[in-house]
CSV table of C-alpha atoms in Angstrom, one decimal:
chain,number,residue,atom,x,y,z
A,313,MET,CA,-9.2,17.8,-7.6
A,314,ASN,CA,-5.5,18.7,-7.1
A,315,MET,CA,-2.7,16.1,-7.3
A,316,LYS,CA,-2.2,15.8,-3.6
A,317,VAL,CA,-5.8,14.9,-3.0
A,318,ARG,CA,-5.9,12.7,-6.0
A,319,LYS,CA,-2.9,10.6,-4.9
A,320,SER,CA,-4.6,10.1,-1.5
A,321,VAL,CA,-7.8,8.9,-3.1
A,322,ILE,CA,-6.0,6.0,-4.9
A,323,ALA,CA,-3.7,5.1,-2.1
A,324,PHE,CA,-1.2,7.8,-2.8
A,325,LEU,CA,-0.5,7.4,-6.6
A,326,MET,CA,2.8,9.2,-7.3
A,327,ALA,CA,4.1,11.6,-9.9
A,328,THR,CA,7.7,12.3,-10.6
A,329,THR,CA,9.5,14.2,-13.3
A,330,MET,CA,12.6,12.7,-14.8
A,331,VAL,CA,15.3,15.2,-15.7
A,332,GLY,CA,18.3,14.1,-17.6
A,333,SER,CA,21.1,15.2,-19.9
A,334,THR,CA,22.4,13.5,-23.0
A,335,ALA,CA,25.6,15.5,-22.8
A,336,VAL,CA,26.9,13.8,-19.6
A,337,PRO,CA,26.6,10.0,-19.0
A,338,ALA,CA,24.6,9.0,-15.9
A,339,MET,CA,26.7,8.1,-12.9
A,340,ALA,CA,25.9,4.8,-11.1
A,341,ASP,CA,24.3,5.2,-7.7
A,342,THR,CA,24.6,2.7,-4.9
A,343,VAL,CA,22.0,2.8,-2.1
A,344,THR,CA,21.8,0.9,1.2
A,345,ALA,CA,18.4,0.6,2.8
A,346,LYS,CA,16.4,-1.3,5.5
A,347,VAL,CA,13.4,-2.7,3.5
A,348,SER,CA,10.2,-4.5,4.6
A,349,ILE,CA,6.7,-5.3,3.4
A,350,LYS,CA,4.1,-5.3,6.2
A,351,THR,CA,0.3,-5.7,6.6
A,352,THR,CA,-0.3,-3.6,9.6
A,353,GLY,CA,-3.7,-2.4,8.4
A,354,LEU,CA,-4.9,-5.9,7.9
A,355,THR,CA,-3.3,-7.8,10.8
A,356,GLY,CA,-2.6,-5.0,13.3
A,357,LYS,CA,0.6,-5.3,15.3
A,358,ASN,CA,0.1,-8.9,16.3
A,359,SER,CA,3.4,-10.7,16.6
A,360,ALA,CA,1.7,-13.9,15.5
A,361,SER,CA,1.1,-12.4,12.1
A,362,PRO,CA,4.4,-12.4,10.3
A,363,ASP,CA,5.4,-9.7,7.8
A,364,ILE,CA,5.3,-10.6,4.1
A,365,VAL,CA,8.9,-9.5,4.0
A,366,PRO,CA,10.7,-9.0,7.4
A,367,GLU,CA,13.1,-6.1,7.5
A,368,LYS,CA,16.2,-6.7,5.5
A,369,VAL,CA,19.3,-4.6,4.8
A,370,VAL,CA,20.0,-4.5,1.0
A,371,THR,CA,22.4,-2.6,-1.2
A,372,VAL,CA,21.3,-1.8,-4.7
A,373,THR,CA,23.3,-0.2,-7.5
A,374,ASN,CA,21.7,1.3,-10.6
A,375,SER,CA,24.2,1.5,-13.4
A,376,ASN,CA,21.9,4.0,-15.2
A,377,GLY,CA,21.8,6.5,-12.3
A,378,SER,CA,19.3,6.9,-9.5
A,379,VAL,CA,18.0,4.2,-7.2
A,380,THR,CA,14.3,4.4,-6.3
A,381,ALA,CA,12.2,2.9,-3.6
A,382,LEU,CA,10.8,0.5,-6.1
A,383,ASP,CA,14.4,-0.7,-6.9
A,384,VAL,CA,15.0,-1.7,-3.2
A,385,LEU,CA,11.6,-3.3,-2.9
A,386,LYS,CA,12.4,-5.4,-5.9
A,387,ALA,CA,15.6,-6.5,-4.1
A,388,VAL,CA,13.5,-8.1,-1.3
A,389,SER,CA,10.7,-9.4,-3.6
A,390,GLY,CA,12.0,-12.9,-3.6
A,391,SER,CA,12.8,-13.0,-7.4
A,392,ASP,CA,15.3,-11.6,-9.8
A,393,THR,CA,12.9,-12.0,-12.8
A,394,GLU,CA,10.5,-9.4,-13.9
A,395,THR,CA,7.6,-10.2,-16.2
A,396,LYS,CA,4.8,-8.0,-17.5
A,397,GLU,CA,1.5,-8.1,-19.3
A,398,THR,CA,-0.8,-5.5,-20.8
A,399,LEU,CA,-4.5,-5.5,-19.8
A,400,ASN,CA,-7.0,-2.9,-21.0
A,401,GLY,CA,-4.1,-0.7,-22.2
A,402,LYS,CA,-2.4,-0.8,-18.8
A,403,THR,CA,1.0,-2.5,-18.4
A,404,TYR,CA,1.4,-4.6,-15.2
A,405,HIS,CA,4.7,-5.8,-13.9
A,406,TYR,CA,5.4,-8.7,-11.6
A,407,GLN,CA,8.5,-9.7,-9.7
A,408,GLY,CA,8.3,-12.0,-6.7
A,409,VAL,CA,5.6,-10.8,-4.3
A,410,LEU,CA,5.3,-7.5,-6.0
A,411,SER,CA,2.9,-6.2,-8.6
A,412,TRP,CA,2.9,-2.7,-10.1
A,413,TYR,CA,1.7,-0.8,-13.1
A,414,ASP,CA,2.6,2.2,-15.1
A,415,SER,CA,0.1,5.1,-14.4
A,416,GLN,CA,-0.1,8.7,-15.4
A,417,TYR,CA,1.4,9.5,-12.0
A,418,GLY,CA,4.3,7.0,-12.3
A,419,ASN,CA,4.7,3.5,-10.9
A,420,TYR,CA,2.0,2.3,-8.6
A,421,ILE,CA,1.7,-0.9,-6.5
A,422,PRO,CA,-1.9,-2.1,-6.3
A,423,ALA,CA,-1.2,-5.6,-4.8
A,424,VAL,CA,1.3,-7.8,-3.0
A,425,LYS,CA,1.2,-11.6,-3.1
A,426,MET,CA,-0.4,-13.3,-0.1
A,427,GLU,CA,-0.8,-17.0,-0.4
A,428,ASN,CA,-4.2,-18.4,0.5
A,429,HIS,CA,-5.9,-15.0,0.6
A,430,ALA,CA,-9.2,-15.4,-1.1
A,431,ASN,CA,-12.8,-14.2,-1.2
A,432,SER,CA,-14.2,-17.0,0.9
A,433,ASP,CA,-14.7,-17.9,4.5
A,434,LEU,CA,-11.5,-19.9,4.4
A,435,GLY,CA,-9.4,-17.1,2.9
A,436,LYS,CA,-10.8,-13.8,4.2
A,437,VAL,CA,-9.1,-12.2,7.1
A,438,PHE,CA,-12.3,-10.4,8.2
A,439,ALA,CA,-15.9,-11.2,8.2
A,440,ASP,CA,-18.4,-8.4,7.3
A,441,ASP,CA,-17.6,-4.9,8.4
A,442,GLY,CA,-14.2,-5.6,9.8
A,443,THR,CA,-15.5,-8.1,12.4
A,444,ALA,CA,-13.7,-11.3,13.3
A,445,ASN,CA,-13.7,-14.2,10.9
A,446,LYS,CA,-14.2,-17.1,13.2
A,447,THR,CA,-13.8,-19.9,10.5
A,448,ALA,CA,-11.3,-22.4,11.9
A,449,ASN,CA,-9.1,-22.6,8.8
A,450,SER,CA,-9.2,-18.9,8.0
A,451,LEU,CA,-6.1,-16.8,7.6
A,452,ALA,CA,-7.7,-14.7,10.3
A,453,ASN,CA,-7.7,-17.5,12.9
A,454,GLY,CA,-7.0,-15.9,16.3
A,455,ARG,CA,-6.6,-12.4,14.9
A,456,GLY,CA,-10.0,-11.0,15.8
A,457,LYS,CA,-11.7,-7.9,14.4
A,458,TYR,CA,-9.9,-5.0,12.5
A,459,PHE,CA,-7.7,-3.5,15.1
A,460,LYS,CA,-8.8,0.1,14.4
A,461,LEU,CA,-12.5,-0.5,13.8
A,462,SER,CA,-13.7,2.0,16.4
A,463,ASN,CA,-11.5,4.7,14.9
A,464,LEU,CA,-12.7,3.9,11.4
A,465,ASN,CA,-16.4,4.1,12.5
A,466,THR,CA,-15.7,7.5,14.2
A,467,THR,CA,-14.1,8.8,11.0
A,468,GLU,CA,-17.0,7.6,8.9
A,469,THR,CA,-19.7,9.2,11.0
A,470,GLU,CA,-17.9,12.4,12.2
A,471,SER,CA,-15.6,13.3,9.3
A,472,MET,CA,-17.1,11.7,6.3
A,473,LYS,CA,-20.7,12.1,7.4
A,474,VAL,CA,-21.7,8.7,6.2
A,475,THR,CA,-23.3,5.7,7.9
A,476,LYS,CA,-21.2,3.6,10.2
A,477,ASN,CA,-19.4,0.7,8.4
A,478,SER,CA,-20.6,2.0,5.0
A,479,THR,CA,-17.0,2.1,3.6
A,480,TRP,CA,-16.6,-1.6,3.9
A,481,ASN,CA,-17.1,-3.8,0.8
A,482,ASN,CA,-16.2,-7.2,2.4
A,483,THR,CA,-14.4,-8.3,-0.8
A,484,VAL,CA,-11.1,-9.8,-1.7
A,485,HIS,CA,-10.5,-8.9,-5.3
A,486,LYS,CA,-7.8,-11.4,-6.4
A,487,THR,CA,-7.0,-14.8,-4.9
A,488,ASP,CA,-3.5,-15.1,-3.4
A,489,TRP,CA,-3.0,-11.3,-3.5
A,490,LEU,CA,-3.7,-8.5,-1.0
A,491,SER,CA,-5.0,-5.7,-3.1
A,492,GLU,CA,-6.1,-2.1,-2.9
A,493,LYS,CA,-9.8,-1.9,-2.0
A,494,ASP,CA,-9.8,-5.3,-0.4
A,495,TYR,CA,-12.4,-5.2,2.5
A,496,ASN,CA,-12.7,-1.5,2.5
A,497,ASN,CA,-13.0,1.1,-0.4
A,498,TYR,CA,-10.2,3.1,1.1
A,499,SER,CA,-7.6,0.4,1.6
A,500,GLY,CA,-4.3,0.2,-0.2
A,501,TRP,CA,-0.5,0.0,-0.1
A,502,MET,CA,1.5,2.9,1.4
A,503,THR,CA,5.2,3.7,0.8
A,504,ILE,CA,6.8,4.8,4.0
A,505,ILE,CA,10.3,6.2,3.6
A,506,ASP,CA,12.3,7.1,6.7
A,507,GLY,CA,9.2,7.1,8.8
A,508,ASN,CA,6.9,9.2,6.8
A,509,THR,CA,4.6,9.3,3.7
A,510,ASP,CA,5.6,12.7,2.4
A,511,ASN,CA,7.3,11.3,-0.7
A,512,LEU,CA,6.7,10.3,-4.3
A,513,GLY,CA,5.8,6.7,-3.5
A,514,VAL,CA,7.8,3.9,-5.1
A,515,ASP,CA,9.3,6.4,-7.6
A,516,THR,CA,11.0,8.3,-4.8
A,517,VAL,CA,14.8,8.6,-5.5
A,518,LEU,CA,16.9,7.5,-2.6
A,519,SER,CA,20.1,9.3,-1.5
A,520,ASP,CA,23.3,7.4,-1.7
A,521,THR,CA,24.7,9.4,1.2
A,522,LYS,CA,22.6,7.8,4.0
A,523,GLU,CA,20.9,4.5,4.9
A,524,HIS,CA,17.2,4.7,4.3
A,525,THR,CA,14.3,2.8,5.8
A,526,VAL,CA,11.7,1.8,3.2
A,527,CYS,CA,8.5,0.0,4.3
A,528,LEU,CA,5.6,-0.9,2.0
A,529,ASP,CA,2.7,-1.3,4.4
A,530,PHE,CA,-1.0,-2.0,3.9
A,531,SER,CA,-3.6,0.4,5.3
A,532,MET,CA,-7.3,-0.2,5.6
A,533,MET,CA,-8.1,3.5,5.6
A,534,MET,CA,-5.7,5.8,3.6
A,535,GLY,CA,-2.8,5.5,6.1
A,536,LEU,CA,-4.8,6.7,9.1
A,537,ASP,CA,-4.4,3.4,10.8
A,538,LEU,CA,-0.7,3.6,10.3
A,539,GLY,CA,-0.7,6.9,12.2
A,540,PHE,CA,-0.4,9.2,9.2
A,541,SER,CA,-2.8,12.1,8.3
A,542,SER,CA,-4.7,11.7,5.1
A,543,TYR,CA,-7.7,12.7,3.1
A,544,VAL,CA,-11.2,11.3,3.2
A,545,GLN,CA,-14.3,12.1,1.2
A,546,GLN,CA,-17.1,14.3,2.7
A,547,GLY,CA,-19.7,14.7,0.1
A,548,ASP,CA,-18.0,16.1,-3.0
A,549,GLN,CA,-15.0,17.4,-1.1
A,550,TRP,CA,-11.9,15.8,0.3
A,551,ILE,CA,-10.9,16.8,3.9
A,552,GLN,CA,-7.7,16.1,5.8
A,553,VAL,CA,-8.0,13.9,8.9
A,554,PRO,CA,-5.2,13.4,11.5
A,555,GLY,CA,-3.7,9.9,11.8
A,556,TRP,CA,-5.3,7.7,14.4
A,557,LYS,CA,-3.4,7.2,17.6
């Protein structure tokens, strides 16, 4: 499996090569960006479902050189303090609502904090197979079914050649967090920079000559529900599918 397909499989894990010189000191970069953290794949575009972080304009300076998408996301995370822990040989970092870890492809965000999100009728946004959770006290109260359920079912049966609704796992993996593979085996966090996903994820270096837009958004199906083309599994192959309209 090539890198492009591999990063799609795990919600676009990113690789980047750092090139530096010890002969010339790094120059500080200052980047201005409009930054937000959304849950479109989970909540649709319902105005009653607030973003985790509404769009904010931030200016970030890195005294050691380049500013990345992760740097500007940290600036809106709600905290200035970063902590970390090592589990099963993997180093996890936490800052405000963000969680990320060091992977062989670079930094990767598997989860974002969402209070009261839990694997129970009171905390799940969906019932089974993306249908509405009608429990009165649920986070899903009034949201209904997954907003792209018909598109997902069509992709399952026509592109993936699997049974309708077979990609759903109906699971929330960690209480108070919205995590990759919650509800659906293909769900995860997408890094959208200047309106597209053709980037190196949170390790993308931002230019200091323009104002960027950086959005971390949750997709239930590899970015297809956000309108971006992606890869899905068909047997032992990965095929490209256009974004859903």
